[in-house]
């Protein structure tokens, strides 16, 4: 049975590092894995999405509507944008950060209010955490991705914490190891 | 060793293991990482060439010299490289030569959705098409072997979803190859007489490759239920497996040109209804029809856009998972020019002077978006400069005084230089703006001949843009700092008004370069701000309106100070 995790956010938020860590972890755990990324144009502050799929044998590199077991979102509006991809009983893990898109910046539109409540009203399970604050507490605003990884790890009791830490250490530079381990722990424990 | 590897990285790994020694490419999404990964192997000489034509010719030179060589480009890059490709097909190779081309169905980062398989057929060059990273690695090695065995360059065709997906590969060791000694051969001189000798040999080569394709393991039959039989390849194969599993039979093609006939006919005989599932054009489908087979293809499946598992399921009347939707308008989040982007000042000036702007390919294409909306036309690499010339010769004075072309440093060297030659030679009073941000930006910061560094970041030759333009005969060459709006405004006015060709070089490095030191974020003096929104006109993502006053996002602002020049009340402060 293939499991599907979507990682969504805004270009420049570090979603690619999160998918790299997740891919490494799942490969180490013995799964077949496919990770599909978006490069090029979308990096310039646009909406970005990465698909992570794992199981005995994964065929398609994509996740389609109604198929995501998890949506790991780095930003509130992005979770709402990709909500149609969530499986009926799927789980959203969310950083409660708000980043205004250009139509909001220019004043042409406003940032939608009460998004978490509205998503929950559709039956979606939403686990929202203040990932940006936790990342700052760990020592860097850039560690939001690792805070969210820590949070996501709680939903995989079958994968030991040590395995997550090994995957983390494999993808972050040694000089930021301690900071990132703290970020992971803060996300997991929040 | 088992590794999770990007499709493009797997191609580079395949080059390495196959003993490839020379790679020359021009960056282009989704092909760029092939060369960026290849350069990590010290055994392979890698370079960024000024354009795809140069890259192919360089790789071919290396092949003639007797070593295995490769190049990589995006689909539209193959248009640029097409001229040598068609004739290289006639000459044949010495060391194995692989041409990687990456299509972009769905146009994630491209200006058209062309299907590169037509080039394989037209240039009579075999084309392999992997369906995951493992095949990307294996097929690349096979491509070098086929190239030498059949005396032909070989295409490795990727698409965005294979190029930019990571999947599991098993890596092997590199096999070094002796340089094949060079021997002078008049048949390498493609005069009409020699080409006449070569053409029938090329046709014979294709016939031999068809024989190979009939039994080659890269083309495989996976028998399942026989009511439906599907011929497919690449990422479409993965969607077919995802949707149908073993409930249908599949002919999975790893070589999409030339196509086997007996294999396809035998497969068709074993199944009820024959379908072709392929993205973009009905390439395999038309081959089947030509063979007289009854096949269902594009009357059921779209030509436009990329496929997905749900799309396929729906077209075949199969159920898809239910999905939910918010009853809410979600504001779009398109890519934007970064805070502090040096292109912004120029596009603000062009907007202010109501210029007709003929644009080009790069980050600065984002100048077409609101609120700047300062781009009228955008075609392909280098086209801005030549199209501006045509625009101006057609309309004369009324156009010359308000029309400009804008082109990045890398794009100018790629194919804008020859266009500027036309302006210099035929003397239209055109104003060309070269946006020199000291890097190839959109594809992710590759060096180019104007930056002074090579692909490894080591010092390299550096083209002097001012001297280059002057040497072509452009006497008016001006340099402006795009952070200085008054200077941009004055220089643009002057150059548009003169009755001769001119070049304005807008020079400031990309703000995302590590070498660029940014200033502290600005803040708004709320007592001074009148909420006039003058600062909002340039579309900086750092500035928004909060409670009727401007607000600067301190996490985004890099203190470029362009907005300060728009504020009449000194409300934006350091």
XYZ file of C-alpha atoms in Angstrom:
764
model
C 0.000 0.000 0.000
C 1.533 3.297 -1.109
C 1.488 6.182 1.395
C 1.464 9.759 0.153
C 2.933 12.876 1.773
C 2.662 16.272 0.112
C 4.985 19.052 1.185
C 3.644 22.488 0.235
C 4.868 26.005 0.867
C 6.314 29.144 -0.667
C 9.449 29.096 -2.842
C 12.504 29.693 -0.660
C 11.024 28.183 2.537
C 13.177 25.060 2.463
C 10.627 22.483 1.326
C 13.254 20.685 -0.787
C 15.437 19.948 2.247
C 12.404 18.487 4.023
C 11.664 16.164 1.098
C 15.325 15.191 0.892
C 15.323 14.218 4.564
C 12.055 12.329 4.242
C 13.274 10.462 1.157
C 16.472 9.449 2.930
C 14.562 8.282 5.995
C 12.063 6.163 4.059
C 14.757 4.582 1.880
C 16.704 3.661 5.028
C 13.525 2.093 6.412
C 13.447 -0.236 3.413
C 10.609 1.300 1.403
C 10.474 1.942 -2.317
C 10.364 5.752 -2.538
C 9.608 8.405 -5.138
C 10.049 12.114 -4.516
C 8.833 14.581 -7.121
C 9.956 18.202 -6.969
C 9.300 21.489 -8.687
C 12.282 23.455 -9.991
C 12.756 26.554 -12.124
C 10.116 29.281 -12.309
C 8.338 28.281 -9.111
C 11.347 28.996 -6.939
C 10.825 32.749 -7.157
C 8.420 33.161 -4.251
C 5.690 31.123 -5.946
C 3.578 28.299 -4.557
C 5.670 25.106 -4.424
C 4.771 21.462 -3.948
C 6.767 18.272 -3.490
C 5.294 14.784 -3.591
C 6.747 12.002 -1.424
C 5.388 8.497 -2.017
C 6.515 5.281 -0.350
C 5.490 1.637 -0.091
C 6.448 -1.787 -1.437
C 6.495 -0.599 -5.047
C 5.685 2.974 -6.096
C 4.639 3.628 -9.712
C 3.517 7.225 -10.338
C 5.798 10.004 -9.074
C 2.734 12.222 -8.524
C 0.072 12.480 -5.854
C -3.348 13.347 -7.227
C -6.524 14.848 -5.744
C -7.988 12.917 -2.834
C -4.816 10.845 -2.386
C -2.590 12.553 0.200
C -2.369 10.810 3.576
C -0.533 13.879 4.851
C -0.188 17.463 3.711
C 2.804 19.040 5.419
C 2.276 22.758 4.900
C 4.807 25.512 5.574
C 2.118 28.188 5.291
C -1.605 28.384 6.037
C -2.874 29.557 2.658
C -0.855 26.870 0.878
C -2.583 24.135 2.912
C -5.917 25.573 1.815
C -4.760 25.768 -1.810
C -3.863 22.066 -1.893
C -6.725 20.864 0.339
C -8.406 18.988 -2.525
C -5.396 16.638 -2.593
C -6.067 15.415 0.962
C -7.433 11.904 1.380
C -10.844 11.593 3.053
C -9.269 10.729 6.427
C -6.007 12.583 5.690
C -4.034 14.688 8.163
C -2.720 18.234 7.663
C 0.406 19.185 9.614
C 0.745 22.922 9.410
C 2.995 25.826 10.304
C 0.538 28.576 11.243
C 2.656 31.191 9.448
C 0.996 33.627 7.022
C 2.909 34.900 3.981
C 0.978 37.367 1.830
C 0.850 36.436 -1.875
C 1.148 39.259 -4.451
C -2.630 39.886 -4.859
C -2.781 40.460 -1.080
C 0.392 42.585 -1.068
C -1.048 44.863 -3.754
C -4.359 45.073 -1.907
C -6.343 43.484 -4.750
C -7.429 40.658 -2.420
C -7.325 39.979 1.292
C -5.773 37.036 3.104
C -8.669 34.651 3.900
C -9.611 34.530 7.587
C -10.117 31.521 9.867
C -8.610 29.114 7.371
C -7.885 26.407 9.929
C -11.493 26.355 11.132
C -12.739 26.338 7.559
C -10.483 23.424 6.647
C -11.623 21.532 9.741
C -15.243 22.182 8.747
C -14.613 20.056 5.615
C -13.671 17.163 7.891
C -9.914 17.624 7.479
C -7.769 16.911 10.540
C -5.465 19.899 11.108
C -2.468 19.914 13.447
C -1.318 23.545 13.456
C 1.860 24.526 15.300
C 3.777 27.820 15.599
C 6.716 26.385 13.628
C 8.346 29.758 12.946
C 8.504 30.627 16.659
C 9.812 27.150 17.494
C 12.451 27.495 14.767
C 13.559 30.841 16.227
C 13.692 29.234 19.650
C 15.971 26.578 18.150
C 18.200 29.285 16.727
C 17.200 29.995 13.117
C 14.103 31.029 11.161
C 15.356 28.682 8.462
C 14.716 25.611 10.655
C 10.935 25.688 10.101
C 11.323 22.684 7.795
C 13.001 20.629 10.509
C 10.468 21.698 13.158
C 7.742 20.381 10.850
C 9.688 17.153 10.287
C 9.753 16.717 14.066
C 6.014 17.226 14.189
C 5.370 14.796 11.323
C 7.486 12.131 13.058
C 4.784 11.774 15.723
C 2.455 10.295 13.136
C 4.861 7.447 12.351
C 5.162 5.430 15.574
C 6.580 2.521 13.538
C 9.689 4.552 12.638
C 12.025 5.018 15.641
C 13.173 8.542 16.536
C 16.798 7.488 15.986
C 16.050 6.833 12.328
C 14.662 10.357 11.941
C 17.749 11.804 13.599
C 20.054 9.792 11.336
C 18.218 11.102 8.261
C 18.407 14.636 9.659
C 22.147 14.417 10.272
C 22.636 13.121 6.731
C 21.034 16.156 5.069
C 22.079 19.168 7.190
C 25.627 20.595 7.382
C 27.497 19.449 10.531
C 27.823 23.000 11.883
C 24.013 23.344 12.041
C 23.489 19.820 13.411
C 22.841 20.840 17.015
C 20.456 23.650 16.076
C 18.483 21.388 13.730
C 18.285 18.584 16.274
C 16.830 21.087 18.719
C 14.340 22.276 16.073
C 13.301 18.665 15.422
C 12.817 17.997 19.141
C 10.773 21.189 19.624
C 8.459 20.272 16.745
C 8.053 16.724 17.976
C 7.372 17.714 21.577
C 5.135 20.767 21.023
C 24.866 0.721 -3.729
C 21.172 1.714 -3.510
C 20.496 5.430 -3.571
C 17.558 7.770 -3.978
C 18.492 9.801 -7.019
C 17.012 12.560 -9.158
C 16.356 11.434 -12.744
C 18.791 14.041 -14.014
C 21.436 12.972 -11.491
C 20.951 9.376 -12.641
C 21.741 10.439 -16.207
C 24.933 12.095 -14.958
C 25.766 8.932 -13.022
C 25.167 6.906 -16.197
C 27.566 9.183 -18.082
C 30.155 8.659 -15.369
C 29.817 4.882 -15.313
C 29.893 4.730 -19.126
C 33.303 6.404 -19.158
C 32.044 9.677 -20.642
C 34.821 12.300 -20.662
C 33.312 15.517 -22.085
C 29.976 17.211 -21.338
C 29.024 20.590 -22.822
C 25.570 22.078 -22.186
C 23.493 25.209 -21.862
C 21.219 25.273 -18.783
C 17.449 24.995 -19.198
C 14.712 23.647 -16.945
C 14.149 20.687 -16.626
C 17.577 19.574 -17.944
C 20.009 21.710 -15.908
C 20.892 19.236 -13.151
C 22.257 16.695 -15.639
C 25.308 18.881 -16.199
C 25.397 20.237 -12.634
C 25.633 16.651 -11.382
C 28.089 15.541 -14.080
C 30.563 18.260 -13.046
C 30.820 16.616 -9.621
C 32.784 13.770 -11.243
C 36.392 14.909 -11.725
C 36.797 12.322 -14.504
C 34.372 14.269 -16.730
C 35.347 17.603 -18.290
C 32.166 19.720 -17.997
C 31.372 23.192 -19.251
C 28.562 25.631 -19.818
C 28.526 26.564 -23.472
C 27.019 29.863 -24.691
C 24.110 27.999 -26.308
C 22.858 24.536 -27.223
C 24.206 24.617 -30.780
C 27.695 25.298 -29.471
C 27.230 22.597 -26.828
C 26.274 19.920 -29.360
C 29.101 20.871 -31.685
C 31.590 20.801 -28.801
C 30.415 17.377 -27.685
C 30.612 16.169 -31.284
C 34.155 17.496 -31.613
C 35.064 15.429 -28.576
C 33.355 12.392 -30.093
C 35.334 12.803 -33.339
C 38.477 13.047 -31.228
C 37.652 9.585 -29.927
C 36.131 10.011 -26.463
C 32.623 9.457 -25.145
C 30.801 12.781 -24.918
C 27.389 14.199 -24.083
C 25.326 17.355 -23.917
C 22.048 18.285 -22.254
C 19.354 20.795 -23.069
C 15.674 21.512 -22.681
C 13.253 20.813 -25.525
C 13.434 24.316 -27.008
C 17.220 24.155 -26.773
C 17.104 21.332 -29.295
C 15.578 23.799 -31.775
C 18.724 25.902 -31.386
C 20.935 22.826 -31.751
C 18.957 21.275 -34.605
C 21.280 22.412 -37.381
C 24.352 20.421 -36.326
C 22.218 17.549 -34.991
C 20.770 16.731 -38.417
C 24.193 16.568 -40.046
C 25.958 14.823 -37.171
C 23.409 12.081 -37.793
C 24.904 11.647 -41.280
C 28.547 11.788 -40.231
C 28.167 9.333 -37.361
C 30.283 9.265 -34.231
C 33.730 8.177 -33.198
C 33.487 8.029 -29.427
C 29.892 7.422 -28.280
C 27.777 10.577 -28.166
C 24.579 11.121 -26.216
C 22.273 14.131 -26.618
C 19.972 14.559 -23.612
C 16.798 16.520 -24.209
C 14.180 17.264 -21.555
C 10.585 18.030 -22.545
C 8.249 19.977 -20.300
C 4.658 18.684 -20.669
C 2.450 21.022 -18.679
C 4.950 23.853 -19.233
C 6.101 24.169 -15.645
C 8.914 26.424 -16.830
C 8.729 26.746 -20.626
C 7.216 28.805 -23.401
C 5.843 25.898 -25.429
C 4.961 22.224 -25.123
C 6.770 20.781 -28.151
C 7.352 17.047 -28.392
C 11.030 16.221 -29.011
C 10.302 12.759 -30.374
C 9.648 14.348 -33.767
C 13.327 15.342 -33.873
C 14.406 11.733 -33.473
C 12.322 10.734 -36.470
C 13.262 13.790 -38.539
C 17.006 13.573 -37.834
C 16.966 9.754 -37.970
C 18.583 9.427 -34.563
C 17.552 6.698 -32.076
C 15.851 7.960 -28.911
C 15.705 6.208 -25.544
C 13.101 7.293 -23.000
C 13.417 6.222 -19.346
C 10.454 5.924 -16.960
C 12.355 6.409 -13.682
C 15.829 7.154 -12.329
C 16.951 3.535 -12.473
C 16.197 3.438 -16.184
C 17.744 6.881 -16.653
C 21.060 5.496 -15.385
C 20.851 2.193 -17.265
C 19.608 3.709 -20.528
C 22.364 6.343 -20.519
C 24.992 3.609 -20.426
C 23.119 1.716 -23.128
C 22.897 4.901 -25.212
C 26.701 5.159 -25.347
C 26.991 1.500 -26.387
C 24.316 1.885 -29.079
C 25.986 5.061 -30.290
C 29.271 3.282 -30.939
C 27.726 0.066 -32.237
C 25.430 1.767 -34.751
C 27.648 4.779 -35.471
C 25.055 7.370 -34.518
C 24.454 9.973 -31.836
C 21.699 8.782 -29.472
C 18.996 10.899 -27.845
C 18.144 10.426 -24.167
C 14.702 11.926 -23.805
C 13.513 13.111 -20.416
C 10.367 14.898 -19.273
C 9.877 17.085 -16.202
C 8.394 14.293 -14.073
C 11.264 11.878 -14.754
C 13.975 14.560 -14.663
C 12.781 16.039 -11.370
C 11.663 12.905 -9.547
C 13.908 10.969 -7.241
C 13.644 7.211 -7.248
C 15.847 4.327 -6.212
C 18.882 3.425 -8.307
C 21.607 0.833 -8.004
C 24.933 2.446 -8.858
C 27.917 0.706 -10.425
C 31.570 1.381 -11.159
C 33.000 3.572 -13.881
C 34.543 1.797 -16.851
C 37.374 3.868 -18.322
C 37.677 3.790 -22.094
C 40.727 4.212 -24.263
C 40.647 7.185 -26.596
C 39.854 5.857 -30.073
C 42.715 7.098 -32.287
C 41.710 9.816 -34.726
C 42.038 8.910 -38.395
C 41.475 11.419 -41.175
C 38.411 10.359 -43.218
C 37.068 12.411 -46.105
C 33.567 11.185 -45.297
C 33.630 13.472 -42.294
C 33.517 16.402 -44.709
C 29.828 16.875 -45.404
C 29.983 18.148 -48.946
C 26.981 17.199 -51.105
C 28.980 14.384 -52.693
C 29.920 12.872 -49.341
C 26.464 13.427 -47.847
C 24.979 11.496 -50.782
C 27.154 8.586 -49.766
C 26.127 8.871 -46.136
C 22.357 9.239 -46.489
C 21.659 5.631 -47.603
C 23.920 4.436 -44.797
C 21.756 6.384 -42.337
C 18.609 4.748 -43.758
C 20.216 1.320 -43.439
C 21.212 2.162 -39.870
C 17.579 2.895 -39.007
C 16.514 -0.474 -40.470
C 19.109 -2.232 -38.326
C 17.952 -0.329 -35.269
C 14.357 -1.407 -35.938
C 15.585 -5.031 -35.898
C 17.327 -4.340 -32.610
C 14.172 -2.725 -31.185
C 12.093 -5.845 -31.957
C 13.864 -7.888 -29.289
C 15.745 -5.337 -27.150
C 14.976 -5.683 -23.425
C 14.251 -1.926 -23.218
C 10.986 -2.645 -25.043
C 9.100 -5.102 -22.865
C 5.690 -6.724 -22.763
C 3.995 -7.100 -19.375
C 1.034 -9.409 -19.930
C -1.944 -9.055 -17.594
C -5.621 -8.964 -18.466
C -5.965 -9.170 -22.257
C -9.184 -7.234 -22.764
C -7.180 -4.017 -22.849
C -3.651 -3.633 -24.218
C -1.756 -0.382 -23.689
C 1.357 0.809 -25.511
C 3.119 3.451 -23.440
C 6.465 4.874 -22.310
C 8.092 7.321 -19.883
C 6.009 8.751 -17.042
C 2.788 7.666 -18.799
C 3.848 4.064 -18.116
C 3.907 4.867 -14.384
C 0.378 6.321 -14.495
C -0.827 3.234 -16.390
C 0.669 0.929 -13.718
C -0.766 3.116 -10.956
C -4.292 3.009 -12.386
C -4.492 -0.469 -13.928
C -1.880 -2.540 -12.080
C -1.877 -5.994 -13.717
C -5.483 -5.800 -14.925
C -4.318 -4.841 -18.430
C -1.430 -5.845 -20.679
C 1.278 -3.287 -21.344
C 3.891 -2.825 -24.044
C 6.392 -0.541 -22.369
C 8.676 1.127 -24.894
C 12.126 2.216 -23.722
C 13.144 3.230 -27.236
C 10.621 5.558 -28.853
C 12.498 5.906 -32.158
C 12.840 3.902 -34.286
C 9.778 1.882 -33.299
C 9.494 -1.884 -33.667
C 6.806 -3.283 -35.969
C 6.633 -7.021 -35.276
C 6.692 -6.472 -31.506
C 3.795 -4.019 -31.720
C 1.831 -6.239 -34.128
C 2.303 -9.333 -31.947
C 1.186 -7.383 -28.888
C -1.866 -6.030 -30.737
C -2.831 -9.594 -31.729
C -2.859 -10.719 -28.090
C -5.189 -8.022 -26.725
C -8.795 -6.933 -27.240
C -8.704 -3.157 -27.584
C -5.365 -1.511 -28.250
C -4.664 1.870 -26.646
C -1.677 4.209 -26.815
C -1.115 6.264 -23.661
C 1.440 8.977 -24.428
C 1.809 12.608 -23.374
C 1.715 15.389 -25.992
C 1.569 14.375 -29.664
C 0.170 11.078 -31.066
C 3.663 9.903 -32.017
C 3.464 6.183 -31.232
C -0.217 6.217 -32.159
C 0.486 7.476 -35.687
C 3.132 4.793 -36.114
C 0.535 2.162 -35.172
C -2.024 3.618 -37.566
C 0.557 3.667 -40.335
C 0.997 -0.055 -39.699
C -2.741 -0.453 -40.273
C -3.585 -1.211 -36.641
C -6.833 -0.118 -35.024
C -5.825 1.891 -31.999
C -7.406 4.325 -29.524
C -5.272 7.321 -28.590
C -5.817 11.024 -28.788
C -9.565 10.770 -29.343
C -9.650 9.660 -25.702
C -6.605 11.304 -24.137
C -5.523 14.947 -24.398
C -2.681 16.329 -26.528
C -2.290 19.335 -24.216
C -0.820 19.348 -20.703
C 0.765 16.533 -18.697
C -1.027 13.388 -17.555
C -1.746 12.134 -14.030
C -3.262 8.992 -12.538
C -6.652 10.639 -11.887
C -6.841 12.031 -15.415
C -6.165 8.574 -16.824
C -8.669 6.880 -14.498
C -11.394 9.373 -15.378
C -10.806 9.010 -19.120
C -11.158 5.243 -18.777
C -14.306 5.594 -16.659
C -12.669 4.294 -13.486
C -13.431 5.703 -10.028
C -11.113 8.287 -8.448
C -10.758 9.156 -4.763
C -13.264 11.755 -3.541
C -11.777 15.149 -2.795
C -12.852 18.196 -0.804
C -12.751 21.908 -1.537
C -12.945 25.110 0.495
C -15.796 27.459 -0.290
C -13.284 30.284 -0.459
C -11.385 32.180 -3.138
C -7.718 31.375 -2.582
C -5.467 34.220 -3.822
C -2.992 32.981 -6.432
C 0.695 32.903 -5.545
C 2.624 33.289 -8.808
C 6.414 33.578 -8.798
C 7.504 37.199 -8.335
C 10.621 39.292 -8.762
C 12.507 38.963 -5.499
C 12.851 41.816 -3.005
C 15.829 43.850 -4.161
C 15.808 42.301 -7.656
C 17.905 44.612 -9.871
C 15.459 44.124 -12.771
C 12.722 45.976 -10.890
C 14.172 49.487 -11.316
C 14.432 49.116 -15.095
C 10.912 47.719 -15.470
C 9.539 50.510 -13.283
C 11.232 53.024 -15.621
C 9.842 51.268 -18.712
C 6.353 51.282 -17.191
C 6.644 54.966 -16.294
C 7.761 55.928 -19.813
C 5.000 53.741 -21.324
C 7.488 51.920 -23.553
C 6.660 49.062 -25.876
C 8.836 46.326 -24.378
C 9.923 43.267 -26.312
C 11.105 40.802 -23.715
C 13.170 37.664 -23.599
C 13.658 34.441 -21.617
C 14.746 34.714 -17.984
C 13.678 35.922 -14.528
C 12.960 39.314 -16.067
C 10.002 37.820 -17.953
C 8.336 38.387 -14.556
C 8.377 42.102 -15.532
C 5.260 41.244 -17.544
C 3.263 40.676 -14.329
C 1.173 43.301 -12.518
C 1.716 45.877 -11.181
C 4.680 46.555 -13.505
C 3.049 44.955 -16.578
C 6.038 46.230 -18.550
C 6.383 43.595 -21.250
C 4.454 43.402 -24.521
C 5.977 40.475 -26.366
C 8.053 37.444 -25.365
C 9.051 34.689 -27.765
C 12.232 32.664 -27.305
C 15.922 33.013 -26.434
C 17.394 36.081 -28.160
C 14.232 36.986 -30.067
C 13.704 40.301 -28.269
C 16.549 42.096 -30.044
C 15.719 40.862 -33.546
C 11.960 41.363 -33.115
C 12.568 44.913 -31.909
C 14.559 45.592 -35.060
C 11.682 44.277 -37.184
C 9.156 46.298 -35.187
C 11.186 49.461 -35.704
C 11.881 49.034 -39.422
C 8.162 48.403 -39.936
C 6.946 51.443 -38.006
C 9.923 53.811 -38.206
C 10.075 56.908 -36.033
C 6.761 56.330 -34.224
C 8.115 53.059 -32.831
C 11.821 53.845 -32.446
C 11.215 56.514 -29.821
C 9.303 54.288 -27.452
C 10.277 50.676 -28.165
C 13.002 48.721 -26.393
C 14.122 45.148 -26.122
C 15.219 43.717 -22.763
C 17.527 40.709 -22.591
C 19.616 39.155 -19.818
C 23.399 38.777 -19.935
C 23.292 35.010 -20.471
C 20.479 35.186 -23.028
C 22.307 37.955 -24.893
C 25.376 35.766 -25.288
C 23.183 32.735 -26.095
C 21.564 34.283 -29.176
C 21.055 38.025 -28.717
C 24.495 38.907 -30.087
C 23.671 37.956 -33.677
C 20.440 39.942 -33.397
C 22.403 42.993 -32.270
C 24.653 42.462 -35.305
C 21.560 42.922 -37.441
C 20.742 46.216 -35.725
C 24.339 47.390 -36.041
C 24.537 46.333 -39.669
C 21.153 47.512 -40.921
C 21.133 50.542 -38.617
C 17.658 50.665 -37.116
C 17.528 53.270 -34.341
C 16.736 50.532 -31.843
C 17.474 50.708 -28.114
C 18.543 47.404 -26.602
C 18.672 47.011 -22.823
C 20.979 44.275 -21.560
C 20.024 43.305 -18.018
C 23.416 42.274 -16.678
C 22.867 40.614 -13.307
C 26.161 38.715 -13.544
C 24.573 35.244 -13.582
C 22.109 32.973 -15.378
C 19.268 33.519 -12.922
C 16.085 31.612 -13.648
C 17.679 28.203 -14.038
C 19.338 28.557 -10.629
C 22.555 30.581 -10.891
C 24.783 29.140 -13.588
C 27.927 30.941 -14.692
C 28.117 32.242 -18.275
C 30.707 33.905 -20.543
C 30.050 37.362 -19.020
C 30.549 36.395 -15.357
C 34.270 35.610 -15.382
C 33.800 32.164 -13.830
C 33.383 28.670 -15.247
C 30.989 25.873 -14.245
C 33.209 24.953 -11.299
C 33.318 28.541 -10.056
C 36.977 28.901 -11.075
C 38.165 32.099 -12.792
C 37.541 31.963 -16.547
C 37.432 34.185 -19.611
C 35.103 37.183 -19.276
C 33.361 38.895 -22.173
C 33.358 42.681 -21.898
C 29.805 43.553 -22.961
C 30.549 47.259 -23.614
C 33.556 46.455 -25.792
C 31.611 43.735 -27.594
C 28.736 46.062 -28.477
C 31.124 48.841 -29.573
C 33.125 46.431 -31.710
C 29.937 45.603 -33.591
C 29.607 49.273 -34.425
C 27.153 50.397 -31.738
C 28.577 53.775 -30.795
C 26.122 54.590 -28.025
C 26.713 52.149 -25.165
C 25.581 53.372 -21.734
C 25.796 51.677 -18.353
C 23.210 52.367 -15.633
C 22.638 51.196 -12.065
C 19.043 49.906 -11.915
C 18.840 50.928 -8.242
C 19.205 54.577 -9.403
C 15.780 55.434 -10.841
C 16.677 59.017 -11.836
C 19.654 57.802 -13.834
C 17.606 55.024 -15.506
C 14.901 57.531 -16.407
C 17.306 60.091 -17.904
C 19.437 57.615 -19.852
C 16.409 55.804 -21.272
C 14.898 59.116 -22.453
C 18.153 60.109 -24.130
C 18.726 56.820 -25.895
C 15.148 56.552 -27.133
C 15.357 60.037 -28.598
C 18.513 59.562 -30.684
C 18.275 58.435 -34.277
C 20.842 55.640 -34.135
C 21.262 52.205 -32.520
C 22.022 52.192 -28.811
C 22.632 49.732 -25.990
C 21.902 50.376 -22.324
C 23.571 47.939 -19.954
C 21.670 47.781 -16.662
C 24.299 46.384 -14.341
C 23.863 45.018 -10.835
C 24.371 41.427 -9.632
C 21.384 39.229 -8.754
C 20.495 39.936 -5.136
C 20.378 36.196 -4.386
C 24.080 35.743 -5.169
C 26.031 34.844 -2.041
C 28.655 37.462 -2.959
C 26.075 40.278 -2.778
C 26.013 42.142 0.527
C 22.516 43.347 1.319
C 21.617 46.339 3.529
C 19.452 46.215 6.654
C 15.688 46.229 6.108
C 13.926 49.580 5.790
C 11.049 50.598 8.026
C 8.086 52.948 7.609
C 7.792 56.173 9.587
C 4.045 55.989 10.225
C 3.815 59.726 10.986
C 5.236 60.591 7.577
C 3.433 57.939 5.507
C 0.265 59.324 3.899
C -0.846 55.985 2.483
C -0.543 57.256 -1.126
C 0.685 53.837 -2.349
C 3.400 55.382 -4.572
C 5.830 52.775 -3.196
C 3.447 49.967 -4.173
C 3.728 50.722 -7.892
C 6.918 48.719 -8.379
C 5.519 45.447 -7.022
C 8.039 44.726 -4.286
C 6.899 41.699 -2.243
C 8.334 43.347 0.919
C 5.865 46.240 0.900
C 2.168 45.977 1.707
C -0.541 48.249 3.103
C -1.523 47.731 6.741
C -4.275 49.947 8.209
C -3.922 52.547 5.482
C -0.131 52.885 5.798
C 2.741 51.200 4.019
C 4.463 48.384 5.915
C 7.814 46.737 5.159
C 8.302 43.025 5.898
C 11.684 42.967 7.692
C 12.228 39.275 6.866
C 12.074 39.976 3.123
C 13.441 43.536 2.664
C 17.099 43.721 1.637
C 17.312 47.514 1.879
C 17.845 48.186 -1.837
C 16.311 51.646 -1.373
C 14.433 51.791 -4.708
C 11.128 52.357 -2.876
C 12.641 55.374 -1.065
C 13.007 57.067 -4.455
C 9.263 56.684 -5.067
C 8.170 58.103 -1.699
C 7.392 61.848 -1.745
C 7.299 62.099 2.057
C 10.548 60.392 3.140
C 8.476 57.814 5.006
C 10.688 54.842 4.138
C 13.676 55.001 6.477
C 16.970 53.181 7.020
